Coordinates of N, CA and C in Angstrom, one line a residue:
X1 N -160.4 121.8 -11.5 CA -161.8 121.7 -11.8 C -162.1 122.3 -13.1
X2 N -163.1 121.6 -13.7 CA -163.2 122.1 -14.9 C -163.9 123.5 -15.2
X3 N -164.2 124.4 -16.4 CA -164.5 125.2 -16.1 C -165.8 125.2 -17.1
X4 N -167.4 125.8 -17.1 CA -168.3 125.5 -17.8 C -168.8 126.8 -17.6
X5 N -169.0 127.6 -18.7 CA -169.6 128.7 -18.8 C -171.0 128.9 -19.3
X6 N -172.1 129.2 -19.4 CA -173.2 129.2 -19.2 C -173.1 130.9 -19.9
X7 N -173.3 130.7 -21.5 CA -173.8 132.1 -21.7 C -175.3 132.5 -22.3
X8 N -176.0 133.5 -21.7 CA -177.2 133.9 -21.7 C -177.7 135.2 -22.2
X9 N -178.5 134.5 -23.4 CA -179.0 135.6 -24.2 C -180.7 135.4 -23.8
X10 N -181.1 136.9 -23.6 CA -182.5 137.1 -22.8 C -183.1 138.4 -22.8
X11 N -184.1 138.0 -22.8 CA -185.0 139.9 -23.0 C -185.9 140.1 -21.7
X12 N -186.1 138.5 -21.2 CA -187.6 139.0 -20.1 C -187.0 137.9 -18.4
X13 N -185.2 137.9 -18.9 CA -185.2 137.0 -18.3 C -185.7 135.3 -17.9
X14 N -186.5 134.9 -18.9 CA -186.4 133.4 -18.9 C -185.3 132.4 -19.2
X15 N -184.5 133.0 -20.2 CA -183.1 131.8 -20.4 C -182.4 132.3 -19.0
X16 N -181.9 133.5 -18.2 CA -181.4 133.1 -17.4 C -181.8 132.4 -16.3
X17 N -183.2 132.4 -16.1 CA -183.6 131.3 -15.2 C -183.6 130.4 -15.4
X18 N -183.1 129.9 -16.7 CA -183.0 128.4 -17.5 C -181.6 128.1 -16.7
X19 N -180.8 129.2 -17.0 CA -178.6 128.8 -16.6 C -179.2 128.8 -15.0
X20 N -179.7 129.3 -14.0 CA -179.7 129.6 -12.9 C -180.0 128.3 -12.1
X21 N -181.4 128.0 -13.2 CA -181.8 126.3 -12.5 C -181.0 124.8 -13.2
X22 N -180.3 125.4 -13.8 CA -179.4 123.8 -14.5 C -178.0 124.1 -13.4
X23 N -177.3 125.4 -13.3 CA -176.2 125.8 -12.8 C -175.7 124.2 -11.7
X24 N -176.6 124.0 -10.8 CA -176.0 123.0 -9.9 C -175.8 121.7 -10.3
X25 N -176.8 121.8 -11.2 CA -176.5 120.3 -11.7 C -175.3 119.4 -12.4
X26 N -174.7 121.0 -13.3 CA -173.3 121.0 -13.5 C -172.0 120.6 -12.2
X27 N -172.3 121.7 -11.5 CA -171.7 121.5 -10.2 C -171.4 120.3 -9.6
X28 N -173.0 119.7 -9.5 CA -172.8 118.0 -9.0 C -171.9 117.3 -10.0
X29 N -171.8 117.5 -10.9 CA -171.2 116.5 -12.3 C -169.3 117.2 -12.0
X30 N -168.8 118.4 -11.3 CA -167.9 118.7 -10.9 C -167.1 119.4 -11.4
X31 N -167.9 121.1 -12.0 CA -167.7 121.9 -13.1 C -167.7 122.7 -12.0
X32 N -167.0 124.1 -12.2 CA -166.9 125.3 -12.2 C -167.6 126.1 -13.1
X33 N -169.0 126.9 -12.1 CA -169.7 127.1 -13.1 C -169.5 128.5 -13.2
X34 N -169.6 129.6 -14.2 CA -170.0 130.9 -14.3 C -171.1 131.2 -15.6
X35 N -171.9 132.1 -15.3 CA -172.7 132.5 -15.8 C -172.8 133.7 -16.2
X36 N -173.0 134.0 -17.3 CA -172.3 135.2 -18.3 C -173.7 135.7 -18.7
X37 N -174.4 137.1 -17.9 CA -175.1 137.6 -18.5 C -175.0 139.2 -20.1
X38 N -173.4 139.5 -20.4 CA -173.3 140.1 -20.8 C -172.1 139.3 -21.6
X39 N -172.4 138.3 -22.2 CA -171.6 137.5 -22.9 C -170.4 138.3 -24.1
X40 N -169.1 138.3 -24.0 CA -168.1 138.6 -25.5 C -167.8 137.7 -25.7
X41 N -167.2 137.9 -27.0 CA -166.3 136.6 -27.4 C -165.1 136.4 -27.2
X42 N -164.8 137.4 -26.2 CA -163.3 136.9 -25.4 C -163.3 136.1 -24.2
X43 N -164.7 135.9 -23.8 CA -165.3 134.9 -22.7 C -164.9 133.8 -23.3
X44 N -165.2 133.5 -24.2 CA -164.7 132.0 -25.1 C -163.0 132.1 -25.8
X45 N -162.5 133.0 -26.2 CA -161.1 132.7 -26.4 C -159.9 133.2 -25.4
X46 N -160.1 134.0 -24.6 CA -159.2 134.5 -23.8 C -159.0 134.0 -22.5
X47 N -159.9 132.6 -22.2 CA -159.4 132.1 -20.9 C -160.3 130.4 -20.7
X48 N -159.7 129.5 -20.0 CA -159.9 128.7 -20.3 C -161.9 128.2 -20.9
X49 N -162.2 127.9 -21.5 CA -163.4 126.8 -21.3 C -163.4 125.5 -21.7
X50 N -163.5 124.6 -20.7 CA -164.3 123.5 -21.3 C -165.1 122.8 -21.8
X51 N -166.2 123.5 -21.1 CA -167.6 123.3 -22.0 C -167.9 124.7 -22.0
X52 N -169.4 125.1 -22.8 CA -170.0 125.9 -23.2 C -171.3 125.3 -22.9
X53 N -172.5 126.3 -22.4 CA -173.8 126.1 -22.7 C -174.6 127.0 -23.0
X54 N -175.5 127.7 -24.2 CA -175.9 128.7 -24.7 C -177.4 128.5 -24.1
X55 N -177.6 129.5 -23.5 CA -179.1 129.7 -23.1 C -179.5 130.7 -23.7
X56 N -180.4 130.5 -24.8 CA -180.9 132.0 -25.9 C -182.0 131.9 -26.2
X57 N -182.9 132.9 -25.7 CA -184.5 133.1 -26.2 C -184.4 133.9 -27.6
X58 N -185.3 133.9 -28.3 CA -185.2 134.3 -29.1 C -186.8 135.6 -28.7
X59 N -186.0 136.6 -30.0 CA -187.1 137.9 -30.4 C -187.7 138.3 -31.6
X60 N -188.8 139.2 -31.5 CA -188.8 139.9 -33.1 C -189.2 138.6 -34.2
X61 N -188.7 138.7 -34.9 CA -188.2 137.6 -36.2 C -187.6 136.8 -36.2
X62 N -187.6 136.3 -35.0 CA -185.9 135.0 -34.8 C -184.5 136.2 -34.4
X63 N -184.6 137.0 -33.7 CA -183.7 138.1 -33.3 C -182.9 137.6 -32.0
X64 N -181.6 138.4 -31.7 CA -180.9 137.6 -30.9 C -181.9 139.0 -29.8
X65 N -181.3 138.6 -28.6 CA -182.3 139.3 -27.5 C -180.8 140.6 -27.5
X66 N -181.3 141.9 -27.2 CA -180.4 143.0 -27.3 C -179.3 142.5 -26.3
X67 N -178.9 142.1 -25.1 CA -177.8 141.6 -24.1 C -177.0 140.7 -24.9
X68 N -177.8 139.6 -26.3 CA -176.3 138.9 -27.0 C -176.1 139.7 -28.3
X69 N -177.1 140.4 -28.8 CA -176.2 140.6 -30.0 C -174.9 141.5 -30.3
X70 N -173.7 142.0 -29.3 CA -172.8 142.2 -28.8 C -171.6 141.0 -29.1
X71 N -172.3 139.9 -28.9 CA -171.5 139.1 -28.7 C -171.5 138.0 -30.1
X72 N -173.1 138.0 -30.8 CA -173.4 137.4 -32.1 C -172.6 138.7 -33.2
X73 N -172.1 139.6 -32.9 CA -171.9 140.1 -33.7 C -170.2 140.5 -33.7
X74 N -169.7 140.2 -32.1 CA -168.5 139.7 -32.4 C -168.1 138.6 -32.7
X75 N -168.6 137.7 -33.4 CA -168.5 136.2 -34.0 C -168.2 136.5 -34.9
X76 N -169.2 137.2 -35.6 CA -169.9 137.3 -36.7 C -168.3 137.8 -37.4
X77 N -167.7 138.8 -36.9 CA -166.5 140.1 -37.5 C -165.5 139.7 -37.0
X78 N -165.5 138.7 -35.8 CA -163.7 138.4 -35.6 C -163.7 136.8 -35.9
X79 N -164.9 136.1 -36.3 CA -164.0 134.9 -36.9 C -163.4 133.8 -35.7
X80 N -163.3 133.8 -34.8 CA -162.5 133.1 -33.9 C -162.8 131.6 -34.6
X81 N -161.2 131.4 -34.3 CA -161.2 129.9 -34.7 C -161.9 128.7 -33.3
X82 N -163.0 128.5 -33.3 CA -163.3 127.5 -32.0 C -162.9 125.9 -32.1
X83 N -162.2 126.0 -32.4 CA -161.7 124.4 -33.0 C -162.3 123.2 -31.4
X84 N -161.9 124.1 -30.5 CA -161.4 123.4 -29.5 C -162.9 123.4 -28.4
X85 N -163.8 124.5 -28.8 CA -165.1 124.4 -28.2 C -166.0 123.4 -28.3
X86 N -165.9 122.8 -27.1 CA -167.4 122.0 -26.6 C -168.6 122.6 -26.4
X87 N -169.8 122.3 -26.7 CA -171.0 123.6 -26.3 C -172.1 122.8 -26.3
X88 N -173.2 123.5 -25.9 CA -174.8 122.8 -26.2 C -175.4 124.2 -26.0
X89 N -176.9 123.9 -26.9 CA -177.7 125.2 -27.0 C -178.9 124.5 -26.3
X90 N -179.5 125.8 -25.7 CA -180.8 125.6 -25.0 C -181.3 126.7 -25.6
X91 N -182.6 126.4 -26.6 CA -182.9 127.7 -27.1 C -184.2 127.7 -26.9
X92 N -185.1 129.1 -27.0 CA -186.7 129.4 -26.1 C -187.1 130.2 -27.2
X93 N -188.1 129.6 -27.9 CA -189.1 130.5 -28.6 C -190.6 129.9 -28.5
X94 N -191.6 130.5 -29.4 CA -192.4 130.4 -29.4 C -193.0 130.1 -30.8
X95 N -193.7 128.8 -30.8 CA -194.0 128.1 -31.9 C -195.2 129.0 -33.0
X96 N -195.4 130.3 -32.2 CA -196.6 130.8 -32.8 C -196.3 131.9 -33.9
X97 N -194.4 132.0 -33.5 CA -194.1 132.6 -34.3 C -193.8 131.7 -36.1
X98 N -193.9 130.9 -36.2 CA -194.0 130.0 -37.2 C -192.2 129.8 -37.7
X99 N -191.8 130.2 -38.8 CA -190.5 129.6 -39.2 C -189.8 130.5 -38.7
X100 N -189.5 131.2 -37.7 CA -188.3 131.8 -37.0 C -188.2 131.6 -35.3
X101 N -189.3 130.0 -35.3 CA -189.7 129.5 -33.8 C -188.1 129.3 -33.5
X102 N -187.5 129.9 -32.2 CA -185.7 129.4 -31.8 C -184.7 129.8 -33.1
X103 N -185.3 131.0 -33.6 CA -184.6 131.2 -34.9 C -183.4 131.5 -34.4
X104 N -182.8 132.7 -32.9 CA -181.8 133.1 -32.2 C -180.9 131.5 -32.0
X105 N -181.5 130.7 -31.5 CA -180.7 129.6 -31.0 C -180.1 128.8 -32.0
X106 N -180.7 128.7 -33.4 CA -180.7 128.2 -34.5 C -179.8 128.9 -35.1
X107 N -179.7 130.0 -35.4 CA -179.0 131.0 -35.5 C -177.4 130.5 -35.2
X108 N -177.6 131.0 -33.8 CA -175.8 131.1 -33.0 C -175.4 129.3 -33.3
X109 N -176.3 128.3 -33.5 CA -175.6 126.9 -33.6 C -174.7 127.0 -34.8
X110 N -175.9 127.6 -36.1 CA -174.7 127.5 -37.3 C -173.5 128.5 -37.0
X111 N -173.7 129.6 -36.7 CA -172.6 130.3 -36.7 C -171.6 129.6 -35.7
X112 N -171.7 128.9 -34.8 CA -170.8 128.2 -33.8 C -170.2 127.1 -34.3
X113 N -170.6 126.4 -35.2 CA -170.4 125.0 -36.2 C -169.4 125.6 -37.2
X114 N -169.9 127.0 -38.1 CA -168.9 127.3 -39.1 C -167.8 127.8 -38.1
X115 N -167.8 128.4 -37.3 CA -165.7 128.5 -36.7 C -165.7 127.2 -36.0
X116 N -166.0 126.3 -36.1 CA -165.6 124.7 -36.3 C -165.7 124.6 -34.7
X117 N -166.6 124.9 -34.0 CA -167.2 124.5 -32.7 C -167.5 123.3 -32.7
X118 N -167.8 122.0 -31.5 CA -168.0 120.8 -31.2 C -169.4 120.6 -30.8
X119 N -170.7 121.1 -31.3 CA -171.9 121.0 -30.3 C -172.1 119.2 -29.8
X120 N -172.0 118.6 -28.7 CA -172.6 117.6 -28.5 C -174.0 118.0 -28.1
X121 N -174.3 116.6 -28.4 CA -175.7 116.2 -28.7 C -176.6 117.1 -30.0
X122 N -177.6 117.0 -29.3 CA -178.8 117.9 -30.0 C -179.3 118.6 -29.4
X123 N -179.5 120.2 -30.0 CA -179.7 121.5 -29.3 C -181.7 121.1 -28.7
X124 N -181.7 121.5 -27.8 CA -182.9 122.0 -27.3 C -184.0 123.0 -27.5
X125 N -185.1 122.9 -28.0 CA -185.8 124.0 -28.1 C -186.9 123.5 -27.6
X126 N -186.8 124.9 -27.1 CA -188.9 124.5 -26.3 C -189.4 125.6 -26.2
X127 N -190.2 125.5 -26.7 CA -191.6 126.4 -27.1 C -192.5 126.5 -25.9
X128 N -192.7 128.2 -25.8 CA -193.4 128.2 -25.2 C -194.9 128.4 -25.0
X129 N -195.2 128.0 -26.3 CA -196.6 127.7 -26.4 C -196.8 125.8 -25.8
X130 N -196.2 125.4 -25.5 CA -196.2 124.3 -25.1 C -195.4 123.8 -23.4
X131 N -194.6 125.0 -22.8 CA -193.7 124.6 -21.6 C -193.7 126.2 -20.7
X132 N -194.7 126.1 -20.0 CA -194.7 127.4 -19.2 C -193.6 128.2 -18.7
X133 N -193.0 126.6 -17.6 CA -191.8 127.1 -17.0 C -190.5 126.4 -17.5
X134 N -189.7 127.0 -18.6 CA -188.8 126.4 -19.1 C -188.0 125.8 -18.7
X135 N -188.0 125.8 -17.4 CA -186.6 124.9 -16.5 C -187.3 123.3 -16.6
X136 N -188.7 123.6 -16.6 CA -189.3 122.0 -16.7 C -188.8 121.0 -18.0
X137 N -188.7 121.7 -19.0 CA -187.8 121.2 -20.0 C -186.4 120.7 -20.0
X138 N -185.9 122.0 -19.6 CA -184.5 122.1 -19.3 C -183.6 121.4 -18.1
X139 N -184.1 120.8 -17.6 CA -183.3 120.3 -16.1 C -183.4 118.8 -16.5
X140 N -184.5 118.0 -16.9 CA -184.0 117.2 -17.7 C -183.4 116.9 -18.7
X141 N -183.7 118.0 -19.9 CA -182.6 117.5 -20.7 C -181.2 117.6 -20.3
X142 N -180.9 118.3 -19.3 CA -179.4 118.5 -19.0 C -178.9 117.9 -18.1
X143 N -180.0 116.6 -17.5 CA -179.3 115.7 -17.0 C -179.0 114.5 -17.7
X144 N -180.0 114.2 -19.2 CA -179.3 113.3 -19.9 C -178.4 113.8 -20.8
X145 N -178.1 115.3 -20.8 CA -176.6 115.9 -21.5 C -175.5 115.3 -20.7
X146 N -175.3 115.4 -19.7 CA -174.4 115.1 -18.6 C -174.0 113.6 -19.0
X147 N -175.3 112.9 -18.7 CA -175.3 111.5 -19.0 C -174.7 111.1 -20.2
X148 N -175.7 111.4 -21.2 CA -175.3 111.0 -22.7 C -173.8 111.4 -23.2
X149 N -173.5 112.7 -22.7 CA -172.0 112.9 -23.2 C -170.9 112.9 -22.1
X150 N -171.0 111.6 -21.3 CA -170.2 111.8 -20.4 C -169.6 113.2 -19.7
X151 N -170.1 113.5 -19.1 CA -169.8 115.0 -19.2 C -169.0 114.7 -17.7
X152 N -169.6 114.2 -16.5 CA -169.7 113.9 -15.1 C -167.9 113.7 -15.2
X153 N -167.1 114.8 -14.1 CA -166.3 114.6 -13.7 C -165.4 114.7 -12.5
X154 N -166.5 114.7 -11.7 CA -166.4 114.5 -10.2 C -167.0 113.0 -9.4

């Protein structure tokens, strides 16, 4: 079974309720899911993934939330070659912050593109001056992620 990791970056806990309420829908599609609330970057090189899914609210100024920047910052200094990474971002800000609205999720995409990561599709962002309960965004887009990128392998 494949294996799909779900990593979550969060301050008030909403992105993990984002991985918590997509988690099955992977499952039906025939993934092995884990969900990584204390995300390193040896979660992604030291043992299998197939896909990746970044669930990251953003803080502050476009700031990673304190539980990822551990992990944005082991990127940042080891470089890992992701050649072989599949991924998608689901990122949560608020549009009221003006040009650093999803700046965290905006953020970790480029840095995941420059060590030559695979993101299919198009990253997600939803504001939440406009989506109360973020899974309302999120459960559909991740069922036409599934869809759109053949993902379904069960």
């Amino acid at each position: 079974m494949p294996m799909l990791k779900i990593l979550v970056g969060t301050m008030y806990g909403g992105a993990l309720d984002v991985a918590e309420q997509v988690k099955p829908l992977f499952e039906s599609a025939g993934y092995e899911v884990d969900i990584l609330e204390q995300p390193t970057v040896s979660d992604l090189t030291d043992s299998p993934t197939d896909l990746a899914l970044f669930c990251v609210s953003t803080t502050g100024s476009g700031d990673f939330p304190g539980n990822f920047v551990p992990f944005a910052r082991g990127l940042d200094e080891q470089s890992p070659g992701l050649t072989d990474l599949r991924y998608g971002v689901i990122a949560l800000g608020d549009s009221s912050y003006g040009d650093t609205f999803c700046g965290a999720g905006r953020q970790l995409d480029e840095m995941l593109q420059g060590l030559g990561a695979n993101r299919l599709g198009e990253r997600l962002e939803i504001d939440a001056m406009e989506t109360f309960m973020a899974d309302d965004a999120a459960i559909p887009w991740v069922e036409e992620w599934i869809d759109a990128q053949r993902l379904k392998v069960a």
